[in-house]
Amino acid sequence: MPFWRKYIFSTDHKIIGLQYGITGFIFLLLGFMMILLMRWQLAYPEQPLPVIGTWFGEDFMPGGIMTPDFYNQLGAMHGTIMVFLGIVPLVFAAFGNYLVPLQIGAPDMAFPKLNMVSYDLYFIGGVLMLCGFFVPGGAASSGWTSYPPLADIAPIGQTVWLIGMVFLINSSLLAAINFIATIFQLRAPGMTWMRLPFFVWAQLVTGFLLLLAFPPLEGASILQLLDRVAGTSFFLPSGLFVSGQPMNVAGGGSVLLWQHLFWFLGHPEVYVLILPAMGIVTEIIANNIRKPIWGYKTMVYSIVVLGFLSFIVWAHHMYLTNMGPAISVFFQATTMIISIPSVVILTALFISLWGASIRFNTAMLFALAFLPMFGIGGLTGLPLGLSAADIHLHDTYYVIGHFHYVVAPGTIFALFAGIYYWFPKITGRKMNEVLGHLHFWPSFVCMNFIFFPMLIQGLAGMSRRLYDGGSSYAINQPVLHWNVVISIAAFIMGAVQLVFIFNVIWSMFRGKRIHDDNPWKATTLEWACPSPPGHGNFLTPVAAYRGPYEYSVPGAGEDFTPQYQKQEK
Ligand code: HEM
Ligand SMILES: [Cu+2]
């Protein structure tokens, strides 16, 4: 097959998984670099950025000093890129594409061509969004939530953002349909629902979240686009004044309508970021404790309930919009209830560790670190779910600290864990363990120095989205010194990721070759095919004869009994 057919316009789920992986990782790096620029400004407000500051030109950074407008663009694009272009494509589409067909014993996804189209739409949407930086007025700057009326009157970059969103949403919808169809239709003989690896369950629930939550935002994005380019007023109220001038629009629209439509997606979206991560972590923990996961079925029921509940909590992002006590009580109650299934899953994983002879390889270290980090992220969310506390905490750095604990040392650690764990499947070689440890420990320490102080700053009342890092407010003075600590930790963390990048590239060519297709002695089906698998995946027809995590079965010859091993009579 010619190069472009094999690698660019491929319909093979593994190649598409890798395309998503590489593209998503580049976006993740870009989003991270944007926040590093911002962290300089937050720690050292109005001081020129050394060396590279002047590269950004007079519009964005005159004399190397960031303008407030550029700060806002970077902030909005950091959030957008991290969520929609980085984490979701990586954790759902990249890992899902590579692993789901392998884990259920299928030759490919249900709709391979549709799969290619999903990736193409994602790629186009992502590049389009980045182009925003080159239009007059720069990229979108109204936050990743694009709230009107600000977003309705922002420069043209916001239009580019909205068109990009429509591409991304269509990409996600096609991918969601594909995953759901694949998991329903293409399971190998014997792969019953309760024999599915937990990761596949997580992908299935995530698929439904994307499928059901994104359409309202797609509709809303198109309405906002019409507000901007066609003179409609879906989200613009009457009597609006901008810079002292009455706005020349029909009015009569509702700004809160956008918030509802946005958060109807936005909340399920945070579960799109975390559920596949839980799936990855469960696979790796199961493999490295060498005993069955405690409460597999309970975890499955929990994740299904979690998916369902995630659709009825969205207005906890909107307590300050005067929604009235009855509605507020409803959303406070559902928000408290939704924490239960998360706690069940986390507890099941913790109990699984009890009494295990754990293998502490790099993948396992990242997976283990996920547990307490996600725990902190979840626990700090509870006060935000109660409106009395949220009145104080809303829009402070406490919120930033809270959700980053979920997505950064949470989901990103799960991504790292997954890369170290499945690298041999993809390349036939293992990643270097010494470099792995050198990557893990500093990352683990830095993550906490970055995000824990944000909780302290937020509790002290420091607002988010402040160009000068809050230094002009008297209330922030006692916690201002943390800005420097956070930023230095972020710079060190950036440097440490070079070790990881080096490890990936080096191991691809020089890593220790594996001599067995199942180097971790794992039980799930992806280890039954060659590493790397060829087109069509399995050399002989494969079937599942048992549950996903049969480790240390009494009486078995070895401490693992793969799903593909026939029952002995
Ligand atoms: C370790 C790397 C990261 C660091 C140091 C970091 C830091 C920050 C900071 C300081 C802000 C607040 C900016 C402000 O208020 O002006 C922010 C906002 C945000 N971050 Fe991150 N972040 C990181 C990773 C992530 C990841 C992985 C995600 C998503 C999955 C993410 C999503 C967001 C979102 C959605 C916002 C809000 C943007 C807005 O205000 O509209 N970040 N981040
Ligand atoms: Cu929410």
Coordinates of C-alpha atoms and ligand atoms in Angstrom, one line a residue:
M1 CA 0.0 0.0 0.0
P2 CA 1.3 3.5 -0.8
F3 CA 2.4 5.6 2.2
W4 CA -0.5 8.1 2.0
R5 CA -3.1 5.2 1.8
K6 CA -1.5 3.3 4.7
Y7 CA -0.8 6.2 7.1
I8 CA -2.8 9.3 6.0
F9 CA -6.1 8.1 4.6
S10 CA -6.1 4.8 6.5
T11 CA -9.3 3.0 7.6
D12 CA -7.4 0.7 10.0
H13 CA -8.5 1.4 13.6
K14 CA -5.0 1.1 14.9
I15 CA -3.6 3.7 12.4
I16 CA -6.5 6.0 13.1
G17 CA -5.8 5.5 16.8
L18 CA -2.2 6.5 16.3
Q19 CA -3.3 9.5 14.2
Y20 CA -5.5 10.7 17.0
G21 CA -2.7 9.9 19.5
I22 CA 0.0 12.0 17.7
T23 CA -2.3 14.9 16.8
G24 CA -3.9 15.0 20.3
F25 CA -0.5 14.9 21.9
I26 CA 0.7 17.8 19.8
F27 CA -2.4 19.8 20.8
L28 CA -1.8 18.9 24.4
L29 CA 1.7 20.2 24.2
L30 CA 0.5 23.4 22.5
G31 CA -2.2 24.0 25.2
F32 CA 0.5 23.4 27.9
M33 CA 2.9 25.8 26.3
M34 CA 0.1 28.5 26.2
I35 CA -0.4 28.1 30.0
L36 CA 3.4 28.3 30.6
L37 CA 3.4 31.7 28.8
M38 CA 0.5 32.8 31.1
R39 CA 2.2 31.4 34.2
W40 CA 5.1 33.8 33.5
Q41 CA 2.7 36.7 33.4
L42 CA 0.9 35.6 36.5
A43 CA 4.1 35.2 38.5
Y44 CA 5.9 38.2 37.2
P45 CA 3.1 40.6 36.0
E46 CA 4.1 43.1 33.4
Q47 CA 7.7 41.9 33.2
P48 CA 9.1 41.0 29.8
L49 CA 9.3 37.3 29.1
P50 CA 13.0 36.5 28.7
V51 CA 14.5 35.4 25.4
I52 CA 11.4 34.3 23.5
G53 CA 9.1 37.2 24.5
T54 CA 9.7 39.3 21.5
W55 CA 9.1 36.4 19.1
F56 CA 5.4 36.9 19.4
G57 CA 5.4 40.3 17.7
E58 CA 4.2 43.8 18.7
D59 CA 0.5 42.9 18.5
F60 CA 0.6 40.1 21.1
M61 CA 3.6 40.9 23.3
P62 CA 5.0 44.4 22.7
G63 CA 8.5 44.5 24.1
G64 CA 8.0 40.9 25.3
I65 CA 5.2 42.0 27.7
M66 CA 1.9 40.1 27.2
T67 CA -1.1 42.3 26.5
P68 CA -4.3 41.6 28.5
D69 CA -6.1 40.7 25.2
F70 CA -3.5 38.1 24.4
Y71 CA -3.7 36.7 28.0
N72 CA -7.5 36.2 27.4
Q73 CA -6.9 34.5 24.1
L74 CA -4.4 32.2 25.6
G75 CA -6.7 31.4 28.5
A76 CA -9.7 30.6 26.3
M77 CA -7.6 28.6 23.8
H78 CA -5.8 26.7 26.6
G79 CA -9.1 25.5 28.0
T80 CA -10.5 24.7 24.6
I81 CA -7.4 23.0 23.3
M82 CA -6.9 20.9 26.4
V83 CA -10.5 19.7 26.6
F84 CA -11.7 19.4 23.0
L85 CA -8.5 18.9 21.1
G86 CA -6.2 17.2 23.6
I87 CA -7.7 15.1 26.3
V88 CA -11.0 13.9 24.6
P89 CA -9.3 12.9 21.3
L90 CA -6.5 11.1 23.3
V91 CA -8.4 9.4 26.0
F92 CA -11.5 8.5 24.1
A93 CA -10.6 8.4 20.4
A94 CA -6.9 7.4 20.4
F95 CA -6.9 4.8 23.2
G96 CA -10.4 3.7 22.3
N97 CA -9.7 3.2 18.6
Y98 CA -6.5 1.3 19.3
L99 CA -7.8 -0.9 22.1
V100 CA -11.6 -1.4 21.9
P101 CA -11.6 -3.7 18.8
L102 CA -8.6 -5.6 20.2
Q103 CA -10.1 -6.0 23.6
I104 CA -13.5 -7.3 22.3
G105 CA -11.8 -9.5 19.7
A106 CA -12.9 -7.7 16.6
P107 CA -11.0 -7.2 13.3
D108 CA -11.7 -3.5 13.1
M109 CA -14.3 -0.9 14.1
A110 CA -17.9 -1.3 12.8
F111 CA -17.6 1.6 10.3
P112 CA -13.9 2.0 9.3
K113 CA -14.6 4.7 6.7
L114 CA -16.7 6.8 9.1
N115 CA -13.8 6.4 11.5
M116 CA -11.4 8.0 9.0
V117 CA -13.9 10.9 8.5
S118 CA -14.1 11.4 12.3
Y119 CA -10.4 11.9 12.4
D120 CA -10.4 14.2 9.4
L121 CA -13.1 16.4 10.9
Y122 CA -11.2 16.6 14.2
F123 CA -8.1 17.6 12.4
I124 CA -9.8 20.3 10.3
G125 CA -11.6 21.7 13.3
G126 CA -8.5 21.8 15.4
V127 CA -6.4 23.5 12.8
L128 CA -9.2 26.0 12.1
M129 CA -9.3 26.9 15.8
L130 CA -5.6 27.6 15.8
C131 CA -6.0 29.8 12.7
G132 CA -7.9 32.1 15.0
F133 CA -4.6 33.5 16.2
F134 CA -4.0 34.9 12.7
V135 CA -7.2 36.7 12.1
P136 CA -7.7 40.4 13.0
G137 CA -8.2 40.8 16.8
G138 CA -6.7 37.4 17.4
A139 CA -8.2 34.1 18.7
A140 CA -11.3 33.5 20.7
S141 CA -11.0 35.2 24.1
S142 CA -14.3 34.6 25.9
G143 CA -13.2 31.5 27.9
W144 CA -13.7 27.9 26.9
T145 CA -17.4 28.4 27.7
S146 CA -17.9 31.2 25.1
Y147 CA -20.5 32.9 27.3
P148 CA -22.7 35.6 25.6
P149 CA -23.1 38.5 25.5
L150 CA -19.3 38.8 25.6
A151 CA -18.9 36.0 23.0
D152 CA -21.5 37.6 20.7
I153 CA -19.6 40.9 20.4
A154 CA -16.0 39.6 20.5
P155 CA -13.8 40.0 17.4
I156 CA -13.8 37.6 14.5
G157 CA -11.7 34.9 16.3
Q158 CA -14.9 33.9 18.1
T159 CA -16.5 33.1 14.8
V160 CA -13.6 30.9 13.8
W161 CA -13.9 29.2 17.2
L162 CA -17.6 28.4 16.7
I163 CA -17.0 27.0 13.2
G164 CA -14.2 24.9 14.6
M165 CA -16.6 23.6 17.4
V166 CA -19.1 22.5 14.8
F167 CA -16.4 20.4 13.1
L168 CA -15.3 18.9 16.4
I169 CA -18.8 18.1 17.5
N170 CA -19.5 16.3 14.2
S171 CA -16.3 14.4 14.6
S172 CA -17.3 13.3 18.2
L173 CA -20.8 12.3 17.1
L174 CA -19.5 10.1 14.4
A175 CA -16.9 8.5 16.7
A176 CA -19.5 7.9 19.4
I177 CA -21.9 6.1 17.0
N178 CA -19.0 4.0 15.8
F179 CA -17.9 3.0 19.2
I180 CA -21.4 2.1 20.3
A181 CA -22.1 0.1 17.2
T182 CA -18.7 -1.7 17.5
I183 CA -19.2 -2.7 21.1
F184 CA -22.7 -3.9 20.5
Q185 CA -22.1 -5.8 17.3
L186 CA -18.5 -6.9 17.0
R187 CA -17.8 -8.7 20.3
A188 CA -16.0 -12.0 19.7
P189 CA -17.9 -15.2 20.6
G190 CA -18.2 -15.7 24.4
M191 CA -17.5 -12.0 25.0
T192 CA -20.6 -11.4 27.1
W193 CA -21.4 -8.1 28.8
M194 CA -20.0 -9.2 32.1
R195 CA -16.8 -10.4 30.5
L196 CA -16.0 -7.0 28.9
P197 CA -12.8 -5.4 30.2
F198 CA -13.8 -2.4 32.3
F199 CA -12.1 -0.1 29.8
V200 CA -14.6 -1.1 27.2
W201 CA -17.5 -0.4 29.5
A202 CA -16.0 3.0 30.1
Q203 CA -15.8 3.6 26.4
L204 CA -19.4 2.5 25.9
V205 CA -20.8 4.8 28.5
T206 CA -18.6 7.7 27.2
G207 CA -19.9 7.0 23.7
F208 CA -23.5 7.5 24.9
L209 CA -22.5 10.7 26.8
L210 CA -21.0 12.2 23.6
L211 CA -23.9 11.1 21.5
L212 CA -26.6 12.6 23.7
A213 CA -24.9 15.7 25.2
F214 CA -23.2 17.2 22.1
P215 CA -26.2 17.9 19.9
P216 CA -27.6 20.6 22.1
L217 CA -24.3 22.4 22.0
E218 CA -24.0 22.0 18.3
G219 CA -27.4 23.6 17.9
A220 CA -26.4 26.3 20.4
S221 CA -23.1 27.0 18.6
I222 CA -24.9 27.4 15.3
L223 CA -27.4 29.9 17.0
Q224 CA -24.5 31.8 18.4
L225 CA -22.9 31.9 15.0
L226 CA -26.1 33.3 13.6
D227 CA -26.1 35.9 16.3
R228 CA -22.6 36.9 15.2
V229 CA -23.0 36.9 11.5
A230 CA -26.7 37.1 10.6
G231 CA -27.9 39.7 13.1
T232 CA -30.2 37.3 15.1
S233 CA -30.6 37.7 18.9
F234 CA -30.9 34.2 20.3
F235 CA -28.6 35.1 23.2
L236 CA -28.8 38.9 23.2
P237 CA -31.3 40.5 25.6
S238 CA -32.9 43.9 24.8
G239 CA -31.4 47.1 26.1
L240 CA -27.8 46.0 26.0
F241 CA -25.1 48.7 26.2
V242 CA -21.6 48.1 25.0
S243 CA -18.9 50.7 26.0
G244 CA -21.7 53.2 26.8
Q245 CA -23.5 52.8 23.5
P246 CA -26.8 51.0 23.1
M247 CA -26.3 47.9 20.9
N248 CA -28.1 47.9 17.6
V249 CA -29.8 44.5 17.8
A250 CA -33.3 43.2 18.0
G251 CA -32.7 41.8 21.5
G252 CA -35.2 39.6 23.3
G253 CA -32.8 36.7 23.6
S254 CA -31.5 35.0 26.7
V255 CA -27.9 34.8 27.9
L256 CA -28.9 32.1 30.3
L257 CA -30.2 29.9 27.5
W258 CA -26.6 29.6 26.3
Q259 CA -25.4 28.7 29.7
H260 CA -28.0 25.9 30.0
L261 CA -27.2 24.5 26.6
F262 CA -23.5 24.8 27.2
W263 CA -23.5 23.0 30.5
F264 CA -25.9 20.4 29.4
L265 CA -22.9 19.3 27.3
G266 CA -20.3 20.7 29.7
H267 CA -21.0 18.5 32.6
P268 CA -21.2 15.1 30.8
E269 CA -18.1 16.3 29.0
V270 CA -16.1 16.2 32.2
Y271 CA -17.1 12.6 32.5
V272 CA -16.0 12.1 29.0
L273 CA -12.6 13.2 30.3
I274 CA -12.6 11.0 33.3
L275 CA -14.4 7.7 32.5
P276 CA -12.0 6.4 29.9
A277 CA -9.2 7.4 32.3
M278 CA -10.8 5.3 35.0
G279 CA -11.0 2.4 32.5
I280 CA -7.3 2.7 31.6
V281 CA -6.3 2.8 35.3
T282 CA -8.4 -0.2 36.1
E283 CA -6.8 -2.3 33.4
I284 CA -3.3 -1.4 34.6
I285 CA -4.1 -2.0 38.3
A286 CA -5.8 -5.3 37.6
N287 CA -2.6 -6.4 35.7
N288 CA -0.2 -5.3 38.3
I289 CA -1.9 -6.6 41.5
R290 CA -2.0 -10.1 40.1
K291 CA -5.4 -10.8 41.6
P292 CA -9.0 -10.1 40.5
I293 CA -10.3 -6.6 40.7
W294 CA -12.6 -6.3 43.8
G295 CA -16.2 -5.7 42.8
Y296 CA -16.0 -5.7 39.0
K297 CA -19.8 -5.9 38.6
T298 CA -20.3 -3.2 41.1
M299 CA -17.9 -1.0 39.2
V300 CA -19.8 -1.7 35.9
Y301 CA -23.2 -0.8 37.5
S302 CA -21.6 2.3 39.0
I303 CA -20.2 3.6 35.8
V304 CA -23.5 3.2 34.0
V305 CA -25.3 5.0 36.8
L306 CA -22.6 7.7 36.7
G307 CA -23.2 8.2 33.0
F308 CA -26.9 8.5 33.5
L309 CA -26.7 11.0 36.4
S310 CA -24.2 13.1 34.6
F311 CA -27.1 14.5 32.5
I312 CA -29.0 15.9 35.5
V313 CA -26.4 17.9 37.4
W314 CA -25.5 20.6 34.9
A315 CA -26.9 23.7 36.6
H316 CA -24.5 23.3 39.5
H317 CA -22.3 25.5 37.3
M318 CA -25.0 28.2 37.5
Y319 CA -25.9 28.7 41.1
L320 CA -25.1 32.4 40.9
T321 CA -27.6 32.9 38.1
N322 CA -30.6 33.5 40.3
M323 CA -32.3 30.2 39.4
G324 CA -34.4 30.0 42.6
P325 CA -34.2 27.7 45.6
A326 CA -36.3 24.9 44.3
I327 CA -34.2 24.3 41.1
S328 CA -31.1 24.9 43.1
V329 CA -32.0 22.2 45.7
F330 CA -32.7 19.7 42.9
F331 CA -29.2 20.3 41.4
Q332 CA -27.5 20.2 44.8
A333 CA -29.1 16.9 45.6
T334 CA -28.2 15.3 42.2
T335 CA -24.7 16.6 42.5
M336 CA -24.3 15.0 46.0
I337 CA -25.8 11.7 44.7
I338 CA -23.5 11.5 41.6
S339 CA -20.5 11.5 43.9
I340 CA -21.6 8.1 45.2
P341 CA -20.8 6.0 42.1
S342 CA -17.4 7.7 41.7
V343 CA -16.6 6.9 45.3
V344 CA -17.7 3.3 44.7
I345 CA -15.3 2.9 41.8
L346 CA -12.4 4.5 43.6
T347 CA -13.1 2.4 46.7
A348 CA -13.2 -0.8 44.7
L349 CA -9.8 0.0 43.2
F350 CA -8.4 0.8 46.6
I351 CA -9.7 -2.4 48.1
S352 CA -8.3 -4.3 45.1
L353 CA -4.8 -3.2 46.2
W354 CA -5.3 -4.7 49.7
G355 CA -3.0 -7.6 50.3
A356 CA -1.8 -7.7 46.6
S357 CA 1.8 -8.3 45.6
I358 CA 2.1 -5.2 43.6
R359 CA 4.5 -4.8 40.6
F360 CA 5.7 -1.2 40.8
N361 CA 6.5 -0.5 37.1
T362 CA 6.1 3.0 35.7
A363 CA 2.6 2.3 34.3
M364 CA 1.5 1.2 37.7
L365 CA 3.0 4.2 39.5
F366 CA 1.0 6.6 37.3
A367 CA -2.1 4.5 37.7
L368 CA -1.7 4.4 41.5
A369 CA -1.0 8.2 41.6
F370 CA -4.3 8.7 39.7
L371 CA -6.3 7.3 42.7
P372 CA -5.5 9.9 45.4
M373 CA -5.2 12.8 42.8
F374 CA -8.7 12.0 41.4
G375 CA -9.8 11.6 45.0
I376 CA -8.7 15.2 45.9
G377 CA -10.3 16.4 42.7
G378 CA -13.6 14.8 43.5
L379 CA -13.6 15.7 47.2
T380 CA -12.9 19.4 46.5
G381 CA -15.9 19.4 44.1
L382 CA -18.4 18.7 46.9
P383 CA -18.3 22.2 48.3
L384 CA -18.8 23.6 44.8
G385 CA -21.9 21.5 44.5
L386 CA -23.5 23.2 47.5
S387 CA -24.8 26.6 46.6
A388 CA -24.0 28.2 50.0
A389 CA -20.4 27.4 49.7
D390 CA -20.3 28.0 45.9
I391 CA -21.4 31.7 46.5
H392 CA -17.9 32.2 48.0
L393 CA -16.0 29.8 45.7
H394 CA -17.5 30.4 42.3
D395 CA -15.0 31.8 39.8
T396 CA -12.1 31.7 42.2
Y397 CA -8.8 29.8 41.8
Y398 CA -10.4 27.1 44.0
V399 CA -12.4 26.0 41.0
I400 CA -9.3 25.9 38.8
G401 CA -7.5 23.8 41.5
H402 CA -10.5 21.5 41.8
F403 CA -11.0 20.5 38.2
H404 CA -7.3 20.4 37.3
Y405 CA -6.9 17.8 40.0
V406 CA -9.4 15.7 38.1
V407 CA -7.9 16.3 34.6
A408 CA -4.2 17.0 35.1
P409 CA -2.8 14.6 37.7
G410 CA -6.0 12.6 37.1
T411 CA -6.6 12.1 33.4
I412 CA -3.2 13.0 32.2
F413 CA -1.6 10.5 34.6
A414 CA -4.0 7.9 33.3
L415 CA -2.8 8.8 29.8
F416 CA 0.8 8.4 30.7
A417 CA 0.0 5.1 32.5
G418 CA -1.7 3.8 29.4
I419 CA 1.2 4.8 27.1
Y420 CA 3.8 3.0 29.2
Y421 CA 1.5 0.0 29.5
W422 CA 0.4 -0.5 25.9
F423 CA 3.6 0.8 24.2
P424 CA 4.9 -2.8 23.7
K425 CA 1.6 -3.7 22.0
I426 CA 2.0 -0.9 19.5
T427 CA 5.8 -1.1 18.9
G428 CA 6.9 -4.5 20.0
R429 CA 9.3 -2.8 22.5
K430 CA 9.1 -1.7 26.1
M431 CA 9.8 1.8 27.3
N432 CA 12.8 2.5 29.5
E433 CA 11.9 2.0 33.1
V434 CA 14.7 4.2 34.6
L435 CA 13.6 7.1 32.4
G436 CA 10.0 6.3 33.3
H437 CA 10.7 6.7 37.0
L438 CA 12.6 9.9 36.3
H439 CA 9.5 11.1 34.5
F440 CA 7.0 10.0 37.1
W441 CA 8.4 11.3 40.4
P442 CA 9.1 14.9 39.5
S443 CA 5.8 15.1 37.6
F444 CA 4.0 13.8 40.6
V445 CA 5.6 16.3 43.0
C446 CA 5.3 19.3 40.5
M447 CA 1.6 18.6 39.8
N448 CA 0.8 19.0 43.5
F449 CA 2.9 22.2 43.8
I450 CA 1.0 23.6 40.8
F451 CA -2.5 22.8 41.8
F452 CA -2.7 22.6 45.6
P453 CA -1.7 26.3 46.1
M454 CA -4.5 27.2 43.7
L455 CA -7.0 25.7 46.2
I456 CA -5.4 27.9 48.9
Q457 CA -5.5 31.0 46.8
G458 CA -9.1 30.4 45.8
L459 CA -10.2 29.9 49.4
A460 CA -8.6 33.2 50.2
G461 CA -10.9 34.8 47.6
M462 CA -8.6 35.2 44.6
S463 CA -10.5 35.3 41.3
R464 CA -9.7 33.3 38.2
R465 CA -9.1 34.8 34.7
L466 CA -7.1 37.8 36.1
Y467 CA -4.5 39.2 33.8
D468 CA -2.2 40.4 36.6
G469 CA -2.6 37.3 38.7
G470 CA -4.7 39.2 41.2
S471 CA -1.9 41.5 42.3
S472 CA -4.0 44.7 42.1
Y473 CA -6.4 43.5 44.7
A474 CA -5.7 44.0 48.4
I475 CA -7.6 40.8 49.3
N476 CA -5.1 38.7 47.3
Q477 CA -1.9 40.0 48.9
P478 CA -1.5 37.3 51.5
V479 CA -1.6 34.5 48.9
L480 CA 0.2 36.2 46.0
H481 CA 3.6 34.6 46.7
W482 CA 2.0 31.3 45.7
N483 CA 1.9 32.5 42.1
V484 CA 5.7 32.3 41.9
V485 CA 5.7 28.8 43.4
I486 CA 3.0 27.5 41.0
S487 CA 4.8 29.0 38.0
I488 CA 8.2 27.6 38.9
A489 CA 6.6 24.2 39.5
A490 CA 4.9 24.4 36.1
F491 CA 8.2 25.3 34.3
I492 CA 10.0 22.3 36.0
M493 CA 7.1 20.1 35.0
G494 CA 7.4 21.2 31.4
A495 CA 11.1 20.4 31.5
V496 CA 10.5 16.9 32.9
Q497 CA 8.2 16.1 30.0
L498 CA 11.2 16.2 27.8
V499 CA 12.4 13.0 29.5
F500 CA 9.1 11.4 28.5
I501 CA 9.3 12.6 24.9
F502 CA 12.9 11.4 24.7
N503 CA 11.9 8.0 26.2
V504 CA 9.1 7.5 23.6
I505 CA 11.3 8.3 20.6
W506 CA 14.3 6.4 22.0
S507 CA 12.3 3.3 23.0
M508 CA 10.6 3.2 19.6
F509 CA 14.0 2.3 18.0
R510 CA 16.2 1.1 20.9
G511 CA 13.8 -0.1 23.6
K512 CA 14.0 -3.7 24.9
R513 CA 12.4 -5.9 22.3
I514 CA 9.6 -8.2 23.7
H515 CA 9.9 -11.8 22.9
D516 CA 6.4 -12.7 23.8
D517 CA 3.2 -11.1 22.6
N518 CA 2.0 -10.9 26.2
P519 CA 4.9 -9.2 28.1
W520 CA 2.9 -8.1 31.1
K521 CA 1.3 -11.5 31.5
A522 CA -2.1 -10.0 31.1
T523 CA -5.5 -11.6 30.7
T524 CA -7.4 -9.5 28.2
L525 CA -7.7 -10.2 24.4
E526 CA -5.5 -7.5 23.1
W527 CA -2.5 -9.6 24.2
A528 CA -3.7 -12.5 22.0
C529 CA -2.6 -10.9 18.8
P530 CA 0.9 -10.0 17.5
S531 CA 2.7 -6.9 18.7
P532 CA 2.1 -4.8 16.7
P533 CA -1.0 -6.4 15.3
G534 CA -1.3 -6.5 11.5
H535 CA -4.4 -5.5 9.4
G536 CA -7.3 -7.5 10.7
N537 CA -5.7 -8.0 14.1
F538 CA -6.0 -11.7 15.1
L539 CA -4.1 -14.4 13.3
T540 CA -6.7 -17.1 14.3
P541 CA -10.3 -16.5 15.3
V542 CA -10.4 -15.5 18.9
A543 CA -13.1 -16.1 21.6
A544 CA -13.6 -15.3 25.2
Y545 CA -13.9 -18.2 27.6
R546 CA -13.9 -16.4 31.0
G547 CA -14.1 -13.0 32.8
P548 CA -11.5 -10.3 32.1
Y549 CA -9.4 -10.4 35.3
E550 CA -8.7 -14.0 36.2
Y551 CA -5.4 -13.6 38.0
S552 CA -4.0 -16.1 40.5
V553 CA -6.9 -18.6 40.0
P554 CA -6.5 -21.3 42.6
G555 CA -5.2 -24.5 40.9
A556 CA -4.1 -22.8 37.7
G557 CA -0.6 -23.4 36.5
E558 CA 0.3 -19.7 36.2
D559 CA -0.8 -16.6 38.1
F560 CA -2.9 -15.4 35.1
T561 CA -5.5 -17.2 33.0
P562 CA -6.2 -15.2 29.8
Q563 CA -9.7 -14.7 28.5
Y564 CA -8.7 -16.5 25.3
Q565 CA -7.6 -19.7 27.1
K566 CA -10.1 -22.5 26.7
Q567 CA -11.8 -23.9 29.8
E568 CA -10.3 -27.2 30.9
K569 CA -12.8 -30.0 31.4
Ligands
HEM1 C1 -0.4 20.7 34.0 C2 -0.9 21.5 33.1 C3 -1.8 22.6 33.3 C4 -1.6 23.8 33.9 C5 -0.4 24.3 34.6 C6 -2.9 24.5 33.9 C7 -3.1 25.8 34.4 C8 -4.2 26.6 34.2 C9 -4.5 27.9 34.8 C10 -3.5 28.6 35.7 C11 -5.7 28.3 34.4 C12 -6.4 29.6 34.8 C13 -6.1 30.7 33.9 C14 -6.8 32.0 34.3 O1 -7.8 31.9 35.2 O2 -6.5 33.1 33.8 C15 -6.3 27.2 33.6 C16 -7.5 27.3 33.1 C17 -8.1 26.2 32.4 N1 -7.6 24.9 32.2 FE1 -5.7 24.4 32.6 N2 -3.8 23.8 33.2 C18 -3.2 22.6 32.9 C19 -3.8 21.5 32.2 C20 -5.1 21.4 31.8 C21 -5.8 20.3 31.3 C22 -5.2 18.9 31.2 C23 -7.1 20.7 31.1 C24 -8.3 20.0 30.5 C25 -8.6 18.9 30.3 C26 -7.2 22.1 31.4 C27 -8.4 22.8 31.2 C28 -8.5 24.1 31.6 C29 -9.7 24.9 31.4 C30 -11.1 24.4 30.8 C31 -9.5 26.2 32.0 C32 -10.5 27.4 32.0 C33 -10.2 28.3 30.9 C34 -11.1 29.4 31.0 O3 -11.0 30.3 31.9 O4 -12.0 29.6 30.1 N3 -6.0 22.5 31.9 N4 -5.4 26.2 33.5
CU2 CU -20.5 19.9 36.3

